[in-house]
Coordinates of C-alpha atoms in Angstrom, one line a residue:
M65 CA 32.9 9.5 -87.2
E66 CA 30.9 11.6 -84.8
K67 CA 28.1 9.0 -84.9
L68 CA 30.6 6.3 -84.0
M69 CA 31.9 8.3 -81.1
W70 CA 28.3 8.9 -79.9
L71 CA 27.6 5.2 -80.0
V72 CA 30.7 4.4 -78.0
A73 CA 29.8 7.0 -75.4
L74 CA 26.3 5.7 -75.1
G75 CA 27.6 2.1 -74.8
N76 CA 30.1 3.2 -72.1
S77 CA 27.3 5.0 -70.3
F78 CA 25.0 2.0 -70.5
I79 CA 27.8 -0.2 -69.1
F80 CA 28.5 2.3 -66.3
C81 CA 24.8 2.5 -65.4
N82 CA 24.5 -1.3 -65.4
A83 CA 27.5 -1.5 -63.1
I84 CA 26.1 1.2 -60.7
L85 CA 22.5 -0.1 -60.7
E86 CA 23.3 -3.7 -60.1
L87 CA 21.0 -5.1 -57.3
T88 CA 22.8 -6.9 -54.5
G89 CA 21.5 -9.2 -51.7
T90 CA 21.4 -12.8 -50.6
H91 CA 20.0 -15.6 -52.6
D92 CA 18.7 -17.9 -49.8
I93 CA 17.4 -17.1 -46.4
E94 CA 16.1 -19.4 -43.7
G95 CA 13.7 -17.7 -41.4
T96 CA 12.5 -18.8 -38.0
W97 CA 8.8 -19.1 -37.5
K98 CA 7.3 -16.1 -35.6
S99 CA 10.5 -14.1 -36.0
S100 CA 11.5 -11.4 -38.5
I101 CA 13.7 -11.4 -41.6
T102 CA 15.0 -8.9 -44.2
L103 CA 15.3 -9.7 -47.9
S104 CA 18.2 -7.5 -49.1
C105 CA 17.8 -5.5 -52.4
V106 CA 20.3 -2.7 -52.6
Y107 CA 21.8 -0.6 -55.5
V108 CA 24.1 2.5 -55.8
P109 CA 22.0 5.6 -56.7
S110 CA 22.9 7.6 -59.8
Q111 CA 22.1 11.2 -60.6
D112 CA 21.4 10.4 -64.2
L113 CA 18.6 7.8 -63.3
V114 CA 15.5 8.3 -61.2
Q115 CA 13.8 5.4 -59.5
Q116 CA 10.3 5.0 -60.9
T117 CA 8.8 1.8 -59.4
V118 CA 9.7 -1.0 -56.9
I119 CA 7.8 -4.2 -57.1
W120 CA 8.2 -7.3 -54.9
T121 CA 6.5 -10.5 -56.1
L122 CA 6.2 -13.9 -54.5
N123 CA 6.3 -17.1 -56.5
R124 CA 5.1 -20.1 -54.5
E125 CA 4.0 -23.3 -56.1
Q126 CA 4.2 -21.7 -59.6
S127 CA 1.6 -19.0 -58.7
P128 CA 3.3 -15.6 -58.8
A129 CA 1.6 -12.8 -56.9
T130 CA 2.5 -9.1 -56.3
V131 CA 3.3 -8.6 -52.6
F132 CA 4.4 -4.9 -52.6
R133 CA 4.4 -2.0 -55.0
R134 CA 5.9 1.5 -54.7
D135 CA 5.3 4.2 -57.4
S136 CA 4.6 7.9 -57.5
S137 CA 1.3 7.4 -55.7
G138 CA 3.0 5.8 -52.6
D139 CA 3.4 2.3 -51.1
H140 CA 0.9 -0.4 -51.6
I141 CA 0.7 -3.9 -49.9
M142 CA -1.2 -6.1 -52.4
L143 CA -1.8 -9.2 -50.2
S144 CA -4.0 -8.8 -47.1
R145 CA -2.1 -11.4 -45.1
Y146 CA 1.0 -9.3 -45.2
R147 CA -0.6 -6.1 -44.0
G148 CA 0.8 -4.8 -40.7
R149 CA 4.0 -6.9 -40.9
L150 CA 5.6 -6.0 -44.2
S151 CA 7.5 -2.8 -45.1
V152 CA 10.3 -1.3 -47.4
P153 CA 12.6 1.5 -46.2
K154 CA 11.7 5.0 -47.5
Y155 CA 14.5 7.2 -46.4
R156 CA 17.6 5.1 -47.3
P157 CA 18.5 5.9 -51.0
G158 CA 19.3 2.8 -53.0
D159 CA 17.8 0.4 -50.3
V160 CA 14.6 -1.2 -51.3
S161 CA 14.9 -4.3 -49.1
L162 CA 11.8 -6.2 -48.0
E163 CA 11.2 -6.6 -44.2
I164 CA 8.8 -9.2 -43.0
E165 CA 7.7 -9.6 -39.3
K166 CA 6.1 -12.5 -37.5
L167 CA 6.9 -15.1 -40.2
E168 CA 4.4 -17.7 -41.0
I169 CA 5.0 -21.1 -42.7
P170 CA 3.1 -19.9 -45.9
D171 CA 5.6 -17.0 -46.2
S172 CA 8.1 -19.5 -47.7
G173 CA 8.7 -19.0 -51.4
H174 CA 10.7 -17.1 -54.1
Y175 CA 10.7 -13.4 -53.7
T176 CA 11.7 -11.2 -56.6
C177 CA 12.8 -7.6 -56.3
K178 CA 12.1 -5.6 -59.5
V179 CA 13.3 -2.0 -59.8
T180 CA 12.7 0.4 -62.7
W181 CA 14.5 3.7 -63.4
R182 CA 14.0 6.5 -65.8
A183 CA 17.0 8.0 -67.7
Q184 CA 17.3 11.7 -68.8
N185 CA 16.2 10.7 -72.3
N186 CA 13.0 9.2 -70.8
S187 CA 14.2 5.6 -71.5
L188 CA 13.5 3.0 -68.8
L189 CA 15.9 0.6 -67.2
T190 CA 14.8 -2.5 -65.2
K191 CA 16.7 -4.8 -62.9
E192 CA 15.5 -7.9 -61.0
R193 CA 16.9 -10.1 -58.2
T194 CA 15.3 -13.2 -56.6
T195 CA 15.7 -14.5 -53.0
T196 CA 14.5 -17.8 -51.8
V197 CA 12.9 -17.8 -48.3
K198 CA 12.3 -20.9 -46.2
V199 CA 10.4 -20.5 -42.9
V200 CA 11.1 -23.3 -40.4
K201 CA 10.1 -24.0 -36.8
V202 CA 13.1 -24.4 -34.6
A203 CA 12.7 -26.5 -31.5
V204 CA 14.0 -24.9 -28.3
T205 CA 17.5 -25.6 -27.1
K206 CA 18.4 -26.7 -23.6
P207 CA 17.8 -23.6 -21.4
I208 CA 20.5 -22.0 -19.3
I209 CA 20.0 -20.4 -15.9
T210 CA 21.7 -17.1 -15.2
P211 CA 21.8 -15.9 -11.5
G212 CA 21.5 -12.3 -10.4
N213 CA 24.2 -9.9 -9.5
L214 CA 24.6 -11.4 -6.0
G215 CA 25.3 -14.9 -7.4
L216 CA 23.9 -18.1 -5.9
T217 CA 24.9 -17.5 -2.3
V218 CA 22.9 -14.5 -1.1
P219 CA 22.2 -13.0 2.4
K220 CA 18.9 -13.3 4.1
G221 CA 16.5 -10.4 3.2
A222 CA 18.2 -9.6 -0.1
R223 CA 16.5 -9.3 -3.5
T224 CA 17.7 -11.5 -6.3
S225 CA 16.6 -13.4 -9.4
L226 CA 17.2 -16.4 -11.6
T227 CA 16.8 -16.1 -15.4
C228 CA 16.0 -19.0 -17.7
S229 CA 16.9 -18.5 -21.4
A230 CA 16.6 -20.8 -24.5
I231 CA 16.9 -20.4 -28.3
G232 CA 14.1 -21.5 -30.6
S233 CA 11.0 -20.4 -32.5
P234 CA 8.9 -18.0 -30.4
P235 CA 6.8 -18.1 -28.4
I236 CA 8.8 -20.0 -25.8
I237 CA 7.0 -21.1 -22.6
Y238 CA 9.1 -21.2 -19.4
R239 CA 8.4 -23.0 -16.2
W240 CA 10.3 -23.0 -12.9
F241 CA 10.6 -25.8 -10.3
K242 CA 12.2 -26.2 -6.9
G243 CA 13.9 -29.6 -6.7
E244 CA 15.7 -32.0 -9.0
P245 CA 14.7 -32.9 -12.6
G246 CA 12.9 -36.2 -12.5
G247 CA 12.4 -36.0 -8.8
N248 CA 9.8 -34.6 -6.5
A249 CA 9.9 -31.0 -7.7
V250 CA 7.5 -28.2 -6.8
H251 CA 6.2 -25.9 -9.5
V252 CA 7.0 -22.2 -8.5
S253 CA 6.6 -20.0 -11.5
N254 CA 5.6 -19.7 -15.2
H255 CA 7.9 -16.8 -16.2
A256 CA 11.3 -16.7 -17.7
V257 CA 12.6 -14.7 -14.6
L258 CA 12.2 -16.1 -11.1
M259 CA 12.1 -13.2 -8.7
F260 CA 12.9 -13.2 -5.0
D261 CA 11.8 -9.9 -3.3
Y262 CA 12.9 -10.8 0.2
L263 CA 14.9 -14.0 0.6
Q264 CA 14.2 -16.3 3.5
T265 CA 16.2 -19.3 4.7
S266 CA 13.3 -21.4 3.5
D267 CA 14.2 -20.3 -0.1
T268 CA 17.4 -22.3 0.1
G269 CA 17.3 -25.3 -2.3
R270 CA 17.9 -26.5 -5.9
Y271 CA 16.1 -24.9 -8.8
Y272 CA 15.7 -25.8 -12.5
C273 CA 13.6 -24.5 -15.4
E274 CA 11.8 -26.0 -18.5
A275 CA 11.5 -24.4 -22.0
E276 CA 8.9 -25.4 -24.7
N277 CA 7.7 -24.0 -28.0
R278 CA 5.2 -25.0 -30.7
A279 CA 7.8 -26.6 -33.0
S280 CA 6.8 -29.8 -34.7
S281 CA 9.0 -31.8 -32.4
Q282 CA 7.0 -30.7 -29.3
V283 CA 10.1 -31.4 -27.2
I284 CA 10.4 -30.0 -23.6
Q285 CA 13.9 -29.0 -22.7
Q286 CA 15.1 -29.0 -19.0
S287 CA 18.0 -27.1 -17.6
D288 CA 20.5 -28.3 -15.1
A289 CA 19.6 -27.6 -11.5
V290 CA 21.4 -24.9 -9.6
Q291 CA 21.9 -24.6 -5.8
L292 CA 20.5 -21.3 -4.2
T293 CA 21.8 -20.8 -0.7
V294 CA 20.4 -18.1 1.6
M295 CA 22.7 -17.3 4.6
D296 CA 22.8 -14.8 7.4
L297 CA 24.5 -11.5 6.7
I298 CA 27.6 -12.2 8.9
T299 CA 28.1 -15.7 7.5
T300 CA 27.7 -14.4 3.9
A301 CA 30.3 -11.7 4.4
L302 CA 32.8 -14.2 5.8
A303 CA 32.1 -16.6 2.9
T304 CA 32.4 -14.0 0.2
G305 CA 35.0 -11.7 1.9
S306 CA 33.0 -8.6 0.9
D307 CA 30.5 -6.3 2.4
V308 CA 27.0 -7.2 1.5
Q309 CA 24.2 -4.7 1.9
I310 CA 20.6 -5.7 2.4
P311 CA 17.5 -3.6 2.7
E312 CA 16.6 -2.6 6.3
R313 CA 13.7 -4.2 7.9
K314 CA 11.8 -2.7 10.9
E315 CA 11.3 -5.1 13.8
V316 CA 7.7 -5.2 15.1
T317 CA 7.7 -4.9 18.9
A318 CA 4.8 -5.6 21.3
G319 CA 2.9 -2.7 22.8
P320 CA 1.0 0.2 21.3
Q321 CA 2.4 1.4 18.0
R322 CA 3.0 5.1 17.3
T323 CA 2.0 6.3 13.9
G324 CA 3.6 9.7 13.2
L325 CA 1.6 12.3 11.3
P326 CA 3.2 14.4 8.6
L327 CA 4.3 17.8 9.5
Y328 CA 2.0 19.6 7.1
L329 CA -1.0 17.7 8.6
I330 CA 0.0 18.8 12.2
V331 CA 0.3 22.4 11.1
L332 CA -3.1 22.3 9.4
I333 CA -4.8 20.9 12.5
V334 CA -3.2 23.6 14.7
V335 CA -4.4 26.4 12.3
L336 CA -7.9 25.0 12.2
C337 CA -8.1 24.8 16.0
V338 CA -6.8 28.5 16.4
A339 CA -9.4 29.6 13.8
V340 CA -12.3 27.9 15.6
V341 CA -11.3 29.5 18.9
F342 CA -11.0 32.9 17.3
V343 CA -14.4 32.6 15.7
V344 CA -16.0 31.5 19.1
V345 CA -14.4 34.4 21.0
T346 CA -15.4 36.9 18.3
V347 CA -19.1 35.8 18.4
I348 CA -19.2 36.0 22.2
L349 CA -17.7 39.5 22.2
C350 CA -20.1 40.7 19.5
R351 CA -23.2 39.5 21.3
R352 CA -22.0 41.1 24.6
K353 CA -21.3 44.4 22.9
T354 CA -24.7 44.4 21.2
K355 CA -26.5 44.0 24.5
E356 CA -24.6 47.0 26.0
D357 CA -25.2 49.3 23.0
H358 CA -29.0 48.5 22.8
P359 CA -30.5 48.6 26.3
Y360 CA -34.0 47.5 26.6
E361 CA -36.5 49.3 29.0
V362 CA -39.1 47.2 30.7
T363 CA -41.9 49.4 31.7
Y364 CA -44.2 48.3 34.4
E365 CA -47.6 50.0 34.6
N366 CA -49.6 49.4 37.6
T367 CA -53.0 50.9 37.1
R368 CA -55.0 50.7 40.2
N369 CA -58.6 51.4 40.1
D370 CA -59.5 52.9 43.4
A371 CA -62.9 53.9 42.3
R372 CA -65.2 53.1 45.2
R373 CA -68.6 51.6 44.7
Q374 CA -71.2 53.6 46.5
T375 CA -74.2 51.7 48.0
C376 CA -77.0 53.8 49.5
S377 CA -79.8 52.5 51.5
G378 CA -83.1 54.5 51.5
V379 CA -84.1 53.2 54.9
N380 CA -81.6 55.0 57.0
G381 CA -80.2 57.3 54.4
K382 CA -76.7 55.9 54.8
C383 CA -74.4 55.2 52.0
E384 CA -71.7 52.6 52.2
Y385 CA -68.6 52.5 50.0
E386 CA -66.9 49.3 48.7
E387 CA -63.4 49.6 47.5
G388 CA -63.0 48.0 44.1
K389 CA -60.2 45.4 43.5
P390 CA -57.1 46.9 42.2
M391 CA -56.4 46.1 38.6
V392 CA -52.8 45.7 37.7
K393 CA -51.7 45.7 34.1
N394 CA -48.1 45.0 33.2
Y395 CA -46.7 46.1 29.9
Y396 CA -43.3 45.0 28.8
M397 CA -41.6 46.5 25.9
T398 CA -38.6 44.7 24.4
E399 CA -37.9 47.3 21.7
P400 CA -35.0 49.7 22.2
M401 CA -36.1 53.0 23.8
K402 CA -35.7 56.2 22.0
E403 CA -35.7 59.7 23.6
N404 CA -39.0 60.6 22.0
D405 CA -40.7 57.5 23.2
Y406 CA -39.4 58.2 26.7
E407 CA -40.9 61.7 26.6
T408 CA -44.2 60.4 25.3
I409 CA -44.4 57.8 28.1
S410 CA -43.5 60.3 30.7
I411 CA -46.2 62.8 29.5
K412 CA -48.8 60.0 29.4
E413 CA -48.0 59.0 33.0
N414 CA -48.4 62.6 34.2
V415 CA -51.8 62.9 32.6
E416 CA -53.0 59.7 34.1
Y417 CA -51.8 60.7 37.5
K418 CA -53.6 64.1 37.3
I419 CA -56.9 62.4 36.3
L420 CA -56.5 59.9 39.1
V421 CA -55.9 62.7 41.6
N422 CA -58.9 64.7 40.4
S423 CA -61.2 61.7 40.5
M424 CA -60.2 60.9 44.1
E425 CA -60.7 64.5 45.1
S426 CA -64.2 64.6 43.6
E427 CA -65.1 61.4 45.4
Y428 CA -64.0 62.8 48.7
E429 CA -65.9 66.0 48.1
V430 CA -69.2 64.1 47.4
G431 CA -68.7 62.1 50.6
D432 CA -68.3 65.3 52.6
V433 CA -71.4 66.9 51.1
Q434 CA -73.4 63.9 52.0

């Protein structure tokens, strides 16, 4: 009896686990070339079962290949052509969906999600689910032009834009023309958004855009033309019945233009000028003070040699005297004078004066004797 009850409980638990761990998702998905898709594979987590492995395989033309594998060692992308554009969520319990970016035509095929759990009694439970993916190239639809916030009637000098949008496989190439489709139109841009930074009256006219992608049809789709009207501010306000603000524009007048300097630059120039004047005045005052504190004495020494040359003649016994040419020697001293130096020079001058007086007296005495 106990064994029967145990078997019934085990069967109920197995049925309950099967109901909880049922994988859900879509069976068929059509993906657009160069776009992204998500292959759903979701289950309700259970505390009694622990996820062990998640394996995604691709069966294309009867040749199965493992695309992705998650186990205790981490995530592994098995095919190199999927690296960088394939992933499986990590932090969403029960969600093991496969996400593929930048779809290519060879990505079409049958993808199988295979999940294995381990029970508390170490038994393994495996579930599978297959999704068919078809990657197609979708030709662009007829593009639609969307005007900016100001509409299609805008004031002169305003900023506005026209946006061209189409649906299809990326990448989509856009081109803008001014004129009518099929007429003499002028090519103006290669972007999805046509910008006008500062509208002029010459921008008034009809505009349309073209859209093209690399789908097999290679069809170029053209939008309907829209009329863009640029009006003066007063006329636009009267037409729309509202106040329209446009950016201010400075008028250029003839004559010399005044370019104002920033305040900080003016202050810097004034400070530099004051500093230069202060330095010059300081240098001049220092030099003048130096000259006053260190006088220089210029000594002038005039040494006159008054020695007379005596010429005696033996005929008449007379002697004649010739006065020698005075010799003048100038000595200039540029070094600052000290008191000791001044006393030395004074003593020297007194000695020379005494010698000169004595020599002159001796000469006069000899003359008198003769």
